[in-house]
XYZ file of C-alpha atoms in Angstrom:
605
model
C -28.829 37.606 11.018
C -31.405 34.921 10.417
C -31.873 32.588 13.331
C -32.343 28.874 12.854
C -34.704 26.915 15.083
C -33.335 23.616 16.346
C -35.400 20.654 15.205
C -35.549 16.972 15.979
C -34.068 16.152 12.575
C -31.182 18.542 13.198
C -30.235 16.936 16.516
C -30.434 13.442 15.030
C -28.131 14.495 12.184
C -25.601 15.982 14.599
C -25.702 12.855 16.739
C -25.108 10.730 13.636
C -22.051 12.812 12.723
C -20.589 12.300 16.190
C -21.326 8.565 15.984
C -19.735 8.394 12.527
C -16.507 10.056 13.674
C -16.328 7.711 16.669
C -16.972 4.667 14.461
C -14.322 5.682 11.933
C -11.785 6.382 14.671
C -12.413 3.173 16.635
C -12.075 0.996 13.502
C -14.189 -1.757 15.070
C -16.023 -1.842 11.764
C -14.408 -1.385 8.375
C -14.638 2.002 6.680
C -16.883 0.503 4.024
C -19.352 -0.959 6.539
C -19.463 2.263 8.559
C -20.020 4.375 5.449
C -22.796 2.175 4.078
C -24.489 2.109 7.501
C -24.449 5.917 7.661
C -25.985 6.236 4.213
C -28.614 3.591 4.975
C -29.600 5.369 8.203
C -29.946 8.715 6.415
C -32.095 7.176 3.677
C -34.460 5.489 6.127
C -34.609 8.385 8.596
C -35.382 11.115 6.079
C -37.904 8.895 4.330
C -39.815 8.559 7.612
C -39.146 12.167 8.700
C -39.021 14.217 5.482
C -37.225 17.566 5.626
C -37.453 20.553 3.322
C -34.056 22.126 2.678
C -33.615 25.684 3.939
C -32.231 27.190 0.727
C -33.923 25.469 -2.208
C -37.187 24.542 -0.535
C -37.041 21.046 -2.017
C -37.426 17.825 -0.089
C -34.277 16.026 1.076
C -34.860 12.743 -0.736
C -32.781 9.681 -1.627
C -31.496 11.329 -4.789
C -29.903 14.190 -2.844
C -28.477 11.880 -0.160
C -26.915 9.570 -2.754
C -25.787 12.365 -5.071
C -22.320 12.256 -3.518
C -21.520 9.099 -5.463
C -21.963 11.084 -8.681
C -20.004 14.042 -7.353
C -17.564 15.339 -9.989
C -14.809 15.618 -7.376
C -15.157 11.929 -6.515
C -15.129 10.922 -10.168
C -12.056 13.090 -10.742
C -10.244 11.434 -7.812
C -11.016 7.961 -9.177
C -9.861 8.916 -12.672
C -6.663 10.479 -11.344
C -5.891 7.304 -9.409
C -6.050 5.409 -12.702
C -3.783 7.948 -14.388
C -1.285 7.721 -11.556
C -1.295 3.945 -11.830
C -0.527 4.274 -15.543
C 2.583 6.294 -14.701
C 3.696 3.664 -12.200
C 3.022 0.678 -14.440
C 5.061 2.147 -17.311
C 7.963 3.417 -15.193
C 7.481 6.926 -16.552
C 8.814 8.559 -13.381
C 11.822 6.321 -12.787
C 14.407 8.786 -14.113
C 13.233 11.502 -11.739
C 13.058 8.986 -8.887
C 16.628 7.837 -9.481
C 17.804 11.455 -9.257
C 15.981 11.879 -5.963
C 17.377 8.589 -4.649
C 20.940 9.689 -5.422
C 20.335 13.054 -3.801
C 18.648 11.561 -0.740
C 21.523 9.152 -0.100
C 23.815 12.127 0.219
C 21.402 14.600 1.803
C 18.416 12.657 3.208
C 16.844 15.509 5.140
C 17.528 17.991 2.376
C 15.791 15.823 -0.202
C 12.645 15.543 1.882
C 12.581 19.302 2.356
C 13.168 19.862 -1.364
C 10.474 17.399 -2.425
C 7.796 18.718 -0.073
C 8.714 22.303 -0.980
C 8.258 21.476 -4.664
C 4.857 19.993 -3.870
C 3.858 23.137 -1.977
C 4.977 25.495 -4.751
C 3.269 23.472 -7.477
C 0.058 23.327 -5.457
C -0.011 27.120 -5.338
C -0.539 27.329 -9.106
C -2.004 23.918 -9.940
C -4.894 21.951 -8.558
C -3.295 20.089 -5.662
C -5.004 16.776 -6.457
C -2.972 16.061 -9.633
C 0.150 17.346 -7.874
C -0.266 14.652 -5.231
C -0.938 12.087 -7.952
C 2.435 13.024 -9.471
C 4.346 12.552 -6.231
C 2.646 9.458 -4.790
C 4.626 7.043 -6.998
C 7.774 9.112 -6.454
C 7.420 8.859 -2.680
C 6.629 5.155 -2.948
C 9.693 4.465 -5.071
C 11.918 6.506 -2.759
C 10.665 4.578 0.232
C 11.059 1.187 -1.459
C 14.557 1.790 -2.758
C 15.877 3.329 0.437
C 14.268 0.790 2.757
C 12.149 3.346 4.626
C 8.481 3.343 5.562
C 6.104 4.852 3.040
C 3.733 5.756 5.882
C 6.198 8.426 6.988
C 6.044 10.215 3.636
C 2.494 10.057 2.288
C 0.689 12.180 4.864
C 3.356 14.928 4.752
C 2.891 14.873 0.974
C -0.847 15.496 1.267
C -0.412 18.172 3.929
C 2.230 19.992 1.855
C -0.170 20.104 -1.103
C -2.983 21.478 1.060
C -0.680 24.112 2.562
C 0.458 25.229 -0.882
C -3.157 25.575 -1.969
C -3.702 28.235 0.697
C -1.394 30.778 -0.925
C -3.128 31.821 -4.183
C -6.649 32.102 -5.559
C -6.282 29.098 -7.885
C -4.393 26.953 -5.389
C -7.551 25.177 -4.291
C -11.082 24.731 -5.553
C -12.177 25.994 -2.128
C -10.552 29.364 -2.775
C -12.305 29.781 -6.100
C -15.614 28.705 -4.621
C -15.400 31.295 -1.853
C -14.478 34.005 -4.363
C -17.441 33.088 -6.546
C -19.841 33.115 -3.590
C -18.549 36.515 -2.410
C -19.186 37.968 -5.860
C -22.689 36.489 -5.943
C -23.404 38.226 -2.626
C -22.488 41.602 -4.172
C -18.939 42.065 -2.881
C -15.698 42.688 -4.736
C -13.955 39.593 -6.160
C -10.800 38.281 -4.539
C -7.536 38.945 -6.354
C -4.996 36.290 -7.285
C -2.463 37.267 -4.579
C -4.760 39.052 -2.094
C -4.128 36.557 0.717
C -0.713 35.270 -0.365
C 1.351 36.812 2.460
C -0.632 35.330 5.392
C -0.974 32.156 3.329
C 2.809 31.883 3.000
C 3.237 32.410 6.756
C 0.815 29.570 7.487
C 2.406 27.379 4.807
C 5.909 27.845 6.221
C 4.766 26.960 9.737
C 2.831 23.978 8.418
C 5.613 22.620 6.228
C 8.058 22.829 9.132
C 5.623 20.708 11.165
C 5.206 18.251 8.265
C 8.962 17.801 7.873
C 10.227 17.716 11.435
C 7.290 16.682 13.649
C 4.795 14.735 11.563
C 7.020 11.705 10.734
C 7.531 11.131 14.471
C 3.762 10.897 15.003
C 3.101 8.481 12.166
C 3.330 4.683 12.528
C 5.996 2.654 10.754
C 3.430 0.474 9.045
C 4.259 -2.037 6.287
C 1.824 -2.819 3.499
C -0.298 -5.975 3.919
C 1.583 -7.624 1.068
C 4.929 -7.020 2.726
C 3.637 -8.272 6.045
C 2.608 -11.523 4.388
C 5.859 -11.785 2.465
C 7.885 -11.321 5.627
C 11.409 -10.000 5.545
C 12.009 -8.253 2.244
C 15.742 -8.877 2.604
C 15.338 -12.675 2.449
C 17.779 -14.086 -0.110
C 16.878 -16.263 -3.080
C 19.393 -18.507 -4.789
C 19.209 -17.809 -8.503
C 21.202 -18.660 -11.603
C 22.292 -16.392 -14.438
C 23.288 -17.981 -17.732
C 25.858 -15.969 -19.680
C 24.701 -16.410 -23.267
C 26.539 -15.479 -26.444
C 24.949 -12.021 -26.507
C 24.954 -11.343 -22.779
C 26.143 -7.897 -21.632
C 28.073 -9.668 -18.864
C 30.664 -11.122 -21.226
C 34.104 -9.676 -20.512
C 33.146 -8.231 -17.148
C 34.835 -9.045 -13.879
C 32.495 -11.264 -11.882
C 33.217 -9.806 -8.473
C 32.478 -6.192 -9.336
C 30.426 -5.743 -12.469
C 27.415 -7.859 -11.557
C 27.203 -6.192 -8.173
C 26.919 -2.845 -9.956
C 23.336 -3.746 -10.907
C 22.323 -3.940 -7.257
C 23.953 -3.985 -3.853
C 21.567 -6.799 -2.884
C 23.128 -9.340 -5.278
C 25.956 -11.538 -4.007
C 27.894 -14.003 -6.194
C 28.094 -17.494 -4.702
C 29.579 -19.496 -7.566
C 30.706 -19.259 -11.201
C 30.424 -22.572 -13.064
C 32.560 -22.924 -16.215
C 32.212 -26.385 -17.665
C 33.526 -28.827 -15.081
C 35.318 -26.139 -13.107
C 33.677 -24.045 -10.372
C 34.990 -20.703 -9.120
C 34.067 -19.512 -5.646
C 34.676 -16.097 -4.057
C 36.904 -14.173 -4.117
C 36.383 -13.707 -7.861
C 38.546 -10.663 -8.586
C 40.450 -12.460 -11.353
C 37.472 -14.184 -12.999
C 36.290 -12.632 -16.259
C 32.928 -13.925 -17.458
C 32.671 -15.805 -20.765
C 29.829 -17.103 -22.890
C 28.595 -20.385 -21.448
C 29.333 -19.514 -17.816
C 26.677 -20.124 -15.186
C 26.689 -17.543 -12.387
C 24.982 -18.576 -9.146
C 24.001 -15.610 -6.991
C 21.916 -14.868 -3.924
C 19.621 -11.875 -4.277
C 16.615 -10.278 -2.639
C 13.308 -10.324 -4.432
C 13.508 -6.557 -4.832
C 16.909 -6.850 -6.526
C 15.640 -9.531 -8.922
C 12.592 -7.432 -9.752
C 14.793 -4.429 -10.473
C 17.005 -6.593 -12.677
C 14.015 -7.926 -14.618
C 12.576 -4.470 -15.207
C 15.822 -2.760 -16.191
C 18.008 -5.517 -17.730
C 15.813 -8.583 -18.439
C 18.322 -9.924 -20.956
C 20.716 -10.788 -18.124
C 18.498 -13.497 -16.635
C 18.370 -16.781 -18.510
C 15.222 -17.240 -20.541
C 13.844 -13.744 -19.933
C 14.902 -11.720 -22.908
C 11.893 -9.475 -22.450
C 9.530 -8.538 -19.674
C 6.134 -7.688 -21.178
C 3.684 -5.850 -19.005
C 1.369 -8.769 -18.287
C 4.162 -10.908 -16.803
C 4.125 -11.206 -13.034
C 6.396 -12.441 -10.287
C 4.994 -14.739 -7.649
C 6.067 -17.000 -4.815
C 5.030 -20.634 -4.395
C 5.772 -22.953 -1.486
C 6.550 -26.632 -2.048
C 3.677 -28.492 -0.367
C 4.396 -31.121 2.375
C 3.218 -34.065 0.246
C 4.408 -32.656 -3.068
C 5.742 -34.915 -5.813
C 8.491 -32.311 -6.265
C 10.230 -33.264 -3.004
C 13.636 -34.885 -3.607
C 13.765 -33.883 -7.284
C 15.469 -30.967 -9.011
C 13.963 -28.543 -11.511
C 15.465 -30.335 -14.521
C 13.913 -33.637 -13.505
C 10.563 -32.014 -12.833
C 10.236 -30.168 -16.125
C 8.592 -27.351 -14.157
C 8.669 -24.865 -17.006
C 7.188 -27.372 -19.471
C 4.340 -28.236 -17.097
C 3.455 -24.769 -15.812
C 4.857 -22.362 -18.478
C 6.486 -20.494 -15.577
C 10.199 -19.868 -15.057
C 11.756 -20.482 -11.649
C 14.000 -17.500 -10.999
C 15.092 -18.394 -7.493
C 14.905 -20.872 -4.648
C 14.688 -19.865 -1.005
C 15.508 -22.278 1.797
C 15.296 -20.498 5.121
C 17.463 -22.972 7.020
C 20.623 -22.309 4.997
C 22.049 -20.817 1.828
C 23.132 -23.523 -0.615
C 26.210 -22.964 -2.761
C 25.290 -25.004 -5.844
C 23.731 -24.610 -9.264
C 20.038 -23.980 -8.980
C 19.072 -26.821 -11.319
C 21.018 -29.286 -9.138
C 19.189 -28.525 -5.893
C 16.804 -31.227 -4.744
C 13.677 -29.538 -3.459
C 12.322 -30.005 0.035
C 8.959 -29.291 1.643
C 8.720 -25.623 2.606
C 11.107 -24.381 -0.072
C 9.910 -21.141 -1.650
C 10.212 -20.745 -5.427
C 10.214 -17.327 -7.060
C 8.432 -17.810 -10.394
C 7.916 -15.606 -13.452
C 5.231 -16.075 -16.052
C 2.177 -14.701 -17.768
C -0.476 -13.601 -15.303
C -2.840 -16.437 -16.243
C -0.109 -19.074 -15.932
C 1.011 -17.886 -12.499
C -2.547 -17.712 -11.206
C -3.198 -21.227 -12.552
C -0.715 -22.456 -9.948
C -3.536 -22.111 -7.430
C -4.866 -25.416 -8.749
C -1.475 -27.150 -8.633
C -1.396 -29.717 -5.800
C 2.392 -29.719 -5.562
C 2.795 -26.032 -4.683
C 0.927 -23.380 -2.724
C 0.714 -19.991 -4.439
C 1.115 -16.981 -2.131
C -1.303 -14.786 -4.051
C -0.561 -11.610 -2.130
C 3.087 -11.965 -3.171
C 2.351 -11.523 -6.879
C 3.835 -8.438 -8.493
C 3.331 -7.141 -12.024
C 6.471 -6.117 -13.865
C 6.798 -2.616 -15.234
C 6.445 -2.278 -19.004
C 8.686 0.649 -19.956
C 7.863 0.491 -23.679
C 4.785 2.636 -23.055
C 6.323 5.157 -20.681
C 6.466 7.908 -23.320
C 2.786 7.713 -24.184
C 1.860 7.578 -20.490
C 3.920 10.714 -19.877
C 2.282 12.514 -22.799
C -1.195 11.601 -21.550
C -0.373 12.759 -18.050
C 1.198 16.075 -19.080
C -1.743 16.778 -21.374
C -4.177 16.204 -18.512
C -2.181 18.472 -16.192
C -1.845 21.243 -18.800
C -5.546 21.265 -19.638
C -6.571 21.131 -15.981
C -4.180 23.943 -15.046
C -5.329 26.124 -17.940
C -8.920 26.048 -16.727
C -10.161 25.581 -20.274
C -11.709 22.227 -19.428
C -13.013 21.088 -16.006
C -10.646 18.750 -14.220
C -13.236 15.978 -14.050
C -13.532 16.002 -17.840
C -9.803 15.836 -18.548
C -9.257 13.317 -15.746
C -11.814 10.866 -17.120
C -10.490 11.371 -20.646
C -6.929 10.788 -19.408
C -7.918 7.598 -17.585
C -9.640 6.311 -20.712
C -6.549 7.162 -22.771
C -4.340 5.193 -20.376
C -6.441 2.097 -21.037
C -7.034 2.524 -24.771
C -3.337 3.143 -25.502
C -2.249 0.026 -23.601
C -0.521 1.750 -20.668
C -2.947 -0.173 -18.446
C -5.327 -3.015 -19.052
C -8.814 -2.886 -17.613
C -7.917 -5.124 -14.678
C -4.939 -2.964 -13.706
C -7.104 0.152 -13.965
C -9.814 -1.327 -11.769
C -7.268 -2.357 -9.130
C -6.039 1.254 -8.952
C -9.434 2.333 -7.604
C -9.698 2.189 -3.828
C -13.267 1.466 -2.748
C -12.606 3.142 0.614
C -12.272 6.436 -1.246
C -15.669 5.986 -2.870
C -17.499 5.001 0.309
C -15.871 7.685 2.452
C -16.672 10.495 0.039
C -20.227 9.288 -0.507
C -20.921 9.090 3.232
C -19.244 12.433 3.997
C -21.202 14.287 1.322
C -24.428 12.647 2.471
C -23.793 13.856 6.034
C -22.962 17.338 4.758
C -26.147 17.464 2.720
C -28.243 16.398 5.705
C -26.572 18.866 8.078
C -27.053 21.760 5.690
C -30.653 20.794 4.866
C -31.689 20.574 8.527
C -30.010 23.874 9.384
C -27.552 22.264 11.785
C -24.466 23.959 10.389
C -26.006 27.433 10.482
C -27.399 26.806 13.961
C -23.938 26.053 15.360
C -22.346 28.972 13.535
C -24.947 31.460 14.776
C -24.592 30.053 18.283
C -20.895 30.895 18.253
C -21.486 34.392 16.914
C -24.079 35.074 19.616
C -21.759 33.797 22.329
C -18.821 35.955 21.169
C -20.709 38.914 19.807
C -19.433 41.275 22.503
C -15.819 40.154 22.247
C -13.174 42.026 20.296
C -12.717 41.465 16.553
C -9.478 39.511 17.071
C -11.185 37.053 19.450
C -14.185 36.586 17.155
C -11.862 36.085 14.189
C -9.899 33.420 16.063
C -13.061 31.601 17.167
C -14.506 31.763 13.648
C -11.314 30.206 12.228
C -11.492 27.369 14.749
C -15.168 26.667 14.057
C -14.652 26.497 10.287
C -11.592 24.276 10.726
C -13.683 21.898 12.812
C -16.478 21.784 10.244
C -14.195 21.269 7.262
C -12.921 18.018 8.779
C -16.465 16.666 9.078
C -18.024 18.115 5.944
C -16.258 18.534 2.639
C -14.107 21.640 2.353
C -16.248 22.984 -0.482
C -19.500 22.527 1.442
C -17.954 24.289 4.441
C -16.762 27.164 2.264
C -20.203 27.733 0.721
C -21.968 27.440 4.072
C -19.788 29.886 5.973
C -19.211 32.588 3.330
C -22.415 34.554 4.106
C -21.826 34.002 7.824
C -18.339 35.495 7.520
C -19.753 38.585 5.839
C -22.459 38.940 8.497
C -19.966 38.605 11.366
C -17.820 41.380 9.879
C -20.886 43.604 9.493
C -21.999 43.057 13.098
C -18.519 43.981 14.334
C -18.605 47.193 12.289
C -15.731 46.168 10.026
C -16.193 47.917 6.693
C -13.856 45.608 4.786
C -14.890 41.979 5.474
C -11.887 40.573 3.602
C -10.100 39.376 6.741
C -13.027 37.127 7.643
C -13.186 35.834 4.064
C -9.486 35.017 4.174
C -9.933 33.360 7.568
C -12.646 31.227 5.977
C -10.332 30.245 3.105
C -7.460 29.259 5.385
C -9.673 27.426 7.868
C -11.630 25.585 5.181
C -8.310 24.339 3.845
C -7.279 22.982 7.276
C -8.490 19.535 6.232
C -5.907 17.545 8.143
C -7.757 15.586 10.842
C -9.875 13.153 8.792
C -9.210 11.298 5.526
C -12.566 12.237 3.988
C -12.056 15.961 4.608
C -9.911 16.460 1.503
C -9.233 14.630 -1.743
C -5.472 14.440 -1.267
C -5.921 12.753 2.121
C -8.016 10.104 0.436
C -5.408 9.689 -2.289
C -2.606 8.934 0.186
C -4.657 6.827 2.597
C -4.236 3.525 0.763
C -0.576 3.881 -0.373
C 0.374 5.173 3.094
C -1.467 2.270 4.820
C -3.122 4.745 7.182
C -6.004 4.233 9.558
C -8.625 6.834 10.369
C -7.027 7.445 13.767
C -3.674 8.300 12.135
C -5.173 11.463 10.649
C -6.670 12.478 13.990
C -3.355 11.987 15.784
C -1.300 13.833 13.177
C -3.801 16.408 11.905
C -5.224 17.888 15.108
C -1.862 19.317 16.306
C -1.328 20.926 12.904
C -4.787 22.519 12.978
C -4.065 23.885 16.456
C -0.676 25.210 15.301
C -2.139 26.982 12.260
C -5.001 28.369 14.359
C -2.555 29.881 16.857
C -0.367 31.239 14.055
C -3.308 32.871 12.294
C -4.756 34.221 15.549
C -1.459 35.952 16.350
C -0.402 37.073 12.869
C -3.631 38.064 11.090
C -4.950 40.659 13.599
C -1.547 42.376 13.593
C -1.163 42.179 9.807
C -4.662 43.539 9.108
C -4.632 46.129 11.889
C -7.323 44.667 14.157
C -5.165 45.242 17.253
């Protein structure tokens, strides 16, 4: 084997990788600042100390260091985030989510197992990135509607997709890349199911960990918006006008309204001069009734998105309407006056859906309540009108509380776009980056998303993390650092038995794939795997190739190690340290499983 001489540039690159991992884990600086600092250091350092890459013989310049930002995988991830947002914004997945919600209420553990198993099976035959995009909104909706923490579901989702990708040749781009490299080196190509049996063993062990152990290691972390909004169960007093065409006419007040949501409680039914208070078992609603209810914000949102005609003055809920919360300011002119006297809708073009007074729940018509300082109003309006409330001196807009309503009129076209993207990507006729970008553009041009909604779907942490990780991988490969470490291990274990060398090789690759990208690790270690097998006198090097595939897919310990980890990082509200805490035990478990099963299965012992 070719030896690699350690150089000053190599040691500096390795030290920078260690410093980067420490910086990401400590979170003293934001991910964006850390990533930009890494890239800036590499640019300056290799400008002062130029290096010629080992393989191509070209100089490692700024273009190569920054090429990660134009990486097709990164562009595909960004485009798929936009496509996933289009599915969420149009409610295209709600029917499937409702089925899962019903099932999970009866069999909570069974539904989690079923969902993650579906993810794993799909990832065996489809690229696992779009599979995760499919299930991110499903997991989010399940968590929201059942009152659980989304942080306990997103990382298991990503890990299940990665585990499924280990079982077939097309399950992961890493697998295909290794197969292609093996063929280029003059060896037989890998078959579709050649490593399926050991892959299934690892996947079963891993999915059991993801279902039963992983949720206990993950934090119960609320989103920043929910933390600012406080208790999501806080009740708003709201008023429903029963118009001449209302679907509530003829229904029993005490039961039928509650069927829309368990978080809606009737406080009063006003009929002319007469008021009915609970119990309301004998009260049948008529046109002209005013129904005063207390409801959570989530319940009102669900009502607006699914039955907007029930709420007075909201016969439709177009996609650019948003909900927001405003607080009555201490010196507001609104204090002591009710909504009718204020003409709030006339002045602001926003509808007040509910009033929240934390001290007590008022049993009165909403338009009769005299406002007080600190009252919270839940308002509905066009996005521009709600945001204009920032300049209103009488109220304080809680901007992080704003929520765009789902526009279900475009759910069919969003579904068609998404299925087309998945079908073309799975067929292999068109590269995934091409269909992903085309699908994202279609989501915008067909009105499923506007440009602002699409831009908000892109997480800048994903971009910076990938760019920095690929820059580090490029520098490590160019300076010979990766090969130096790999050859060091082979030299140290050269006299050990094949099973020991195989186990150590798996562990080394698994460590590298969580620092570099999985694809870079796969390309780097493929010739090393073949050389190790040759030195040990193993005529068929397939077992070391399969070890490389499984280990390169063990991208569990860092968010930048795999695309699906990056996809779930923002919706799961994870920190860098969460992946270390949850991923390292899984890597160790899979390493032990492979070290015990593979030598027996392939006859090395």
